């Protein structure tokens, strides 16, 4: 478990990083990319769960990149922080180079919700530097053909998320509801594949760690 520093807590401090890490630890492949990584809690946790993997973690805010690097150095894991805007990532990292891409995008649309006074928290919660389409499009560009994209969002936005994944060219294979109190507080994991044959054509069972058709 990655300790939440004061700066990390300003991004929200919810359960999503641990959930993403646990899910990705059972996925095939060894090279992964996290988008909007914040303090890189998910990437660091994943590196502990799967010591054979290599992870690039992309974050735009310099203060979070600096904090993440301190945590990476402390935990001595194979995570490389990349300070970049995910909307302009291809000049920085190679396209179609990752077995899996994962992210927990901002949940609220900028301009429709009152922003928090803390700029770090505002960037984590609002689509100030990239919306859901930007995240999904970047993931599709960076993942290999046959690779997987895993995201967490609010359950009430599941239909929107599924549509955006399809719009950028990813095939949705599985939805996993993660109850965090029920109702609109519940979260959902969406697992999509690049180059899939059709919806629900393949399921990767995270519990038993085996692929089945």
Coordinates of C-alpha atoms in Angstrom, one line a residue:
X1 CA 0.0 0.0 0.0
X2 CA 1.3 3.4 -1.0
X3 CA 1.3 6.0 1.8
X4 CA -0.8 9.0 0.9
X5 CA 1.3 12.2 1.5
X6 CA -0.4 15.5 2.0
X7 CA -0.1 16.4 -1.6
X8 CA -1.5 13.1 -2.7
X9 CA -4.5 13.6 -0.6
X10 CA -5.2 16.8 -2.4
X11 CA -6.0 14.8 -5.5
X12 CA -8.8 13.0 -3.8
X13 CA -7.3 10.0 -1.9
X14 CA -10.1 7.6 -3.0
X15 CA -9.9 3.8 -3.5
X16 CA -9.5 4.0 -7.3
X17 CA -5.6 3.7 -7.5
X18 CA -5.7 0.4 -5.5
X19 CA -8.5 -0.9 -7.5
X20 CA -6.8 -0.2 -10.8
X21 CA -3.5 -1.8 -9.6
X22 CA -5.3 -4.9 -8.5
X23 CA -7.1 -5.3 -11.8
X24 CA -4.0 -4.6 -13.9
X25 CA -1.9 -7.1 -11.9
X26 CA -4.0 -9.9 -13.4
X27 CA -3.8 -8.7 -17.0
X28 CA -1.5 -10.2 -19.7
X29 CA 1.7 -8.4 -20.8
X30 CA 4.4 -6.6 -18.9
X31 CA 4.6 -3.0 -20.3
X32 CA 1.9 -0.6 -19.0
X33 CA 1.0 3.0 -19.2
X34 CA -1.0 5.1 -16.7
X35 CA -2.6 8.3 -17.9
X36 CA -3.3 11.2 -15.5
X37 CA -1.3 9.4 -12.9
X38 CA -1.3 12.0 -10.2
X39 CA 1.2 10.9 -7.5
X40 CA 1.4 7.5 -9.2
X41 CA -0.2 5.5 -6.4
X42 CA -1.7 3.1 -8.9
X43 CA 1.5 2.5 -10.8
X44 CA 3.6 2.0 -7.7
X45 CA 1.1 -0.4 -6.2
X46 CA 1.0 -2.3 -9.5
X47 CA 4.8 -2.5 -9.6
X48 CA 4.7 -4.1 -6.2
X49 CA 2.0 -6.6 -7.2
X50 CA 3.7 -7.5 -10.5
X51 CA 7.4 -7.2 -10.1
X52 CA 8.0 -8.2 -13.8
X53 CA 6.2 -5.3 -15.3
X54 CA 7.5 -1.9 -16.5
X55 CA 5.3 1.1 -16.1
X56 CA 5.3 4.6 -17.6
X57 CA 3.1 7.1 -15.6
X58 CA 2.1 10.3 -17.3
X59 CA 1.1 13.4 -15.3
X60 CA 0.8 17.0 -16.4
X61 CA 1.2 18.9 -13.0
X62 CA 4.8 19.4 -12.0
X63 CA 4.1 19.3 -8.3
X64 CA 2.5 15.9 -8.6
X65 CA 5.3 14.6 -10.8
X66 CA 7.9 15.7 -8.2
X67 CA 5.9 14.0 -5.4
X68 CA 5.4 10.9 -7.4
X69 CA 9.1 10.6 -8.1
X70 CA 9.8 10.8 -4.3
X71 CA 7.4 7.9 -3.8
X72 CA 9.0 5.9 -6.6
X73 CA 12.4 6.4 -5.2
X74 CA 11.2 5.4 -1.7
X75 CA 9.6 2.2 -3.0
X76 CA 12.3 1.4 -5.5
X77 CA 10.0 0.2 -8.2
X78 CA 10.2 0.1 -12.0
X79 CA 8.0 3.1 -12.7
X80 CA 9.1 6.0 -14.9
X81 CA 7.3 9.3 -14.4
X82 CA 6.7 11.3 -17.6
X83 CA 5.6 14.9 -17.3
X84 CA 3.5 15.5 -20.4
X85 CA 0.0 16.5 -21.5
X86 CA -1.8 13.3 -22.6
X87 CA -3.4 15.3 -25.5
X88 CA 0.2 15.8 -26.9
X89 CA 1.8 12.5 -25.9
X90 CA 2.8 10.8 -29.1
X91 CA 5.9 13.1 -29.6
X92 CA 7.0 12.0 -26.1
X93 CA 6.3 8.3 -26.0
X94 CA 6.1 5.7 -28.8
X95 CA 2.6 4.8 -30.1
X96 CA 1.3 1.2 -29.8
X97 CA 4.0 0.3 -27.4
X98 CA 2.0 -0.9 -24.4
X99 CA 0.3 -4.1 -23.5
X100 CA -2.1 -2.2 -21.3
X101 CA -3.2 1.4 -20.6
X102 CA -5.1 2.3 -17.4
X103 CA -6.6 5.5 -16.0
X104 CA -9.1 7.1 -13.6
X105 CA -10.1 10.3 -15.4
X106 CA -11.7 13.4 -13.9
X107 CA -15.3 12.7 -13.1
X108 CA -16.8 16.1 -13.6
X109 CA -17.0 18.3 -16.7
X110 CA -15.3 21.7 -16.4
X111 CA -17.7 24.6 -16.6
X112 CA -20.7 22.6 -15.3
X113 CA -19.5 22.2 -11.7
X114 CA -18.0 24.6 -9.2
X115 CA -14.2 24.0 -9.1
X116 CA -12.5 23.4 -5.8
X117 CA -10.3 26.3 -4.6
X118 CA -7.3 24.0 -4.5
X119 CA -5.9 23.9 -8.1
X120 CA -4.5 20.4 -7.6
X121 CA -7.8 19.0 -6.5
X122 CA -9.6 20.9 -9.3
X123 CA -7.4 19.4 -11.9
X124 CA -8.0 15.9 -10.5
X125 CA -11.8 16.3 -10.4
X126 CA -12.6 18.5 -13.4
X127 CA -11.8 18.0 -17.1
X128 CA -9.5 21.1 -17.2
X129 CA -6.7 19.4 -19.1
X130 CA -8.4 16.6 -21.1
X131 CA -11.9 15.1 -21.1
X132 CA -13.0 11.5 -21.3
X133 CA -12.6 11.4 -25.1
X134 CA -9.0 12.7 -24.8
X135 CA -8.2 10.0 -22.3
X136 CA -9.7 7.2 -24.4
X137 CA -8.2 8.4 -27.6
X138 CA -4.8 8.6 -26.1
X139 CA -5.1 5.1 -24.7
X140 CA -6.2 3.8 -28.1
X141 CA -3.2 5.4 -29.7
X142 CA -0.7 4.1 -27.1
X143 CA -1.9 0.5 -26.6
X144 CA -0.8 -2.3 -28.9
X145 CA -3.2 -4.1 -31.2
X146 CA -4.7 -6.8 -29.0
X147 CA -3.8 -4.8 -25.9
X148 CA -6.2 -3.8 -23.1
X149 CA -7.5 -0.5 -21.8
X150 CA -8.9 -0.4 -18.3
X151 CA -10.6 2.6 -16.7
X152 CA -12.7 3.4 -13.6
X153 CA -15.5 5.9 -13.6
X154 CA -18.8 6.6 -11.8
X155 CA -21.5 4.0 -12.4
X156 CA -24.0 6.7 -13.6
X157 CA -21.6 7.5 -16.5
X158 CA -21.2 3.9 -17.7
X159 CA -23.2 4.4 -20.9
X160 CA -21.2 7.5 -21.8
X161 CA -17.9 5.8 -21.1
X162 CA -18.9 2.8 -23.3
X163 CA -19.9 5.1 -26.2
X164 CA -16.6 7.0 -26.0
X165 CA -14.6 3.8 -25.9
X166 CA -16.4 2.6 -29.0
X167 CA -16.0 6.0 -30.7
X168 CA -12.2 5.9 -30.5
X169 CA -12.0 2.3 -31.8
X170 CA -11.9 0.2 -28.7
X171 CA -14.1 -2.9 -28.1
X172 CA -15.7 -3.1 -24.7
X173 CA -15.5 -6.6 -23.2
X174 CA -16.4 -6.3 -19.6
X175 CA -17.9 -4.1 -17.0
X176 CA -17.3 -4.6 -13.3
X177 CA -19.4 -2.7 -10.8
X178 CA -17.5 -1.8 -7.6
X179 CA -19.9 -0.9 -4.9
X180 CA -18.7 1.9 -2.6
X181 CA -21.9 2.6 -0.8
X182 CA -24.5 2.0 -3.5
X183 CA -26.4 4.2 -5.8
X184 CA -24.6 7.0 -7.6
X185 CA -21.6 6.5 -5.4
X186 CA -20.8 3.2 -7.0
X187 CA -17.9 2.9 -9.4
X188 CA -17.5 0.8 -12.6
X189 CA -14.5 -0.7 -14.3
X190 CA -14.6 -0.9 -18.1
X191 CA -12.2 -3.2 -19.8
X192 CA -11.8 -2.7 -23.6
X193 CA -9.5 -4.2 -26.2
X194 CA -7.9 -2.7 -29.3
X195 CA -8.6 -4.8 -32.3
X196 CA -11.3 -7.0 -30.7
X197 CA -13.6 -9.0 -33.0
X198 CA -16.8 -7.9 -31.4
X199 CA -18.4 -7.0 -28.1
X200 CA -18.0 -9.5 -25.3
X201 CA -16.0 -11.8 -27.5
X202 CA -13.4 -12.4 -24.9
X203 CA -13.4 -12.1 -21.1
X204 CA -10.3 -12.0 -18.9
X205 CA -11.3 -13.3 -15.5
X206 CA -9.4 -11.3 -12.9
X207 CA -10.2 -13.6 -10.1
X208 CA -8.7 -16.8 -11.4
X209 CA -6.1 -15.1 -13.7
X210 CA -7.1 -17.1 -16.8
X211 CA -8.4 -16.1 -20.2
X212 CA -11.5 -17.8 -21.5
X213 CA -13.9 -17.5 -24.5

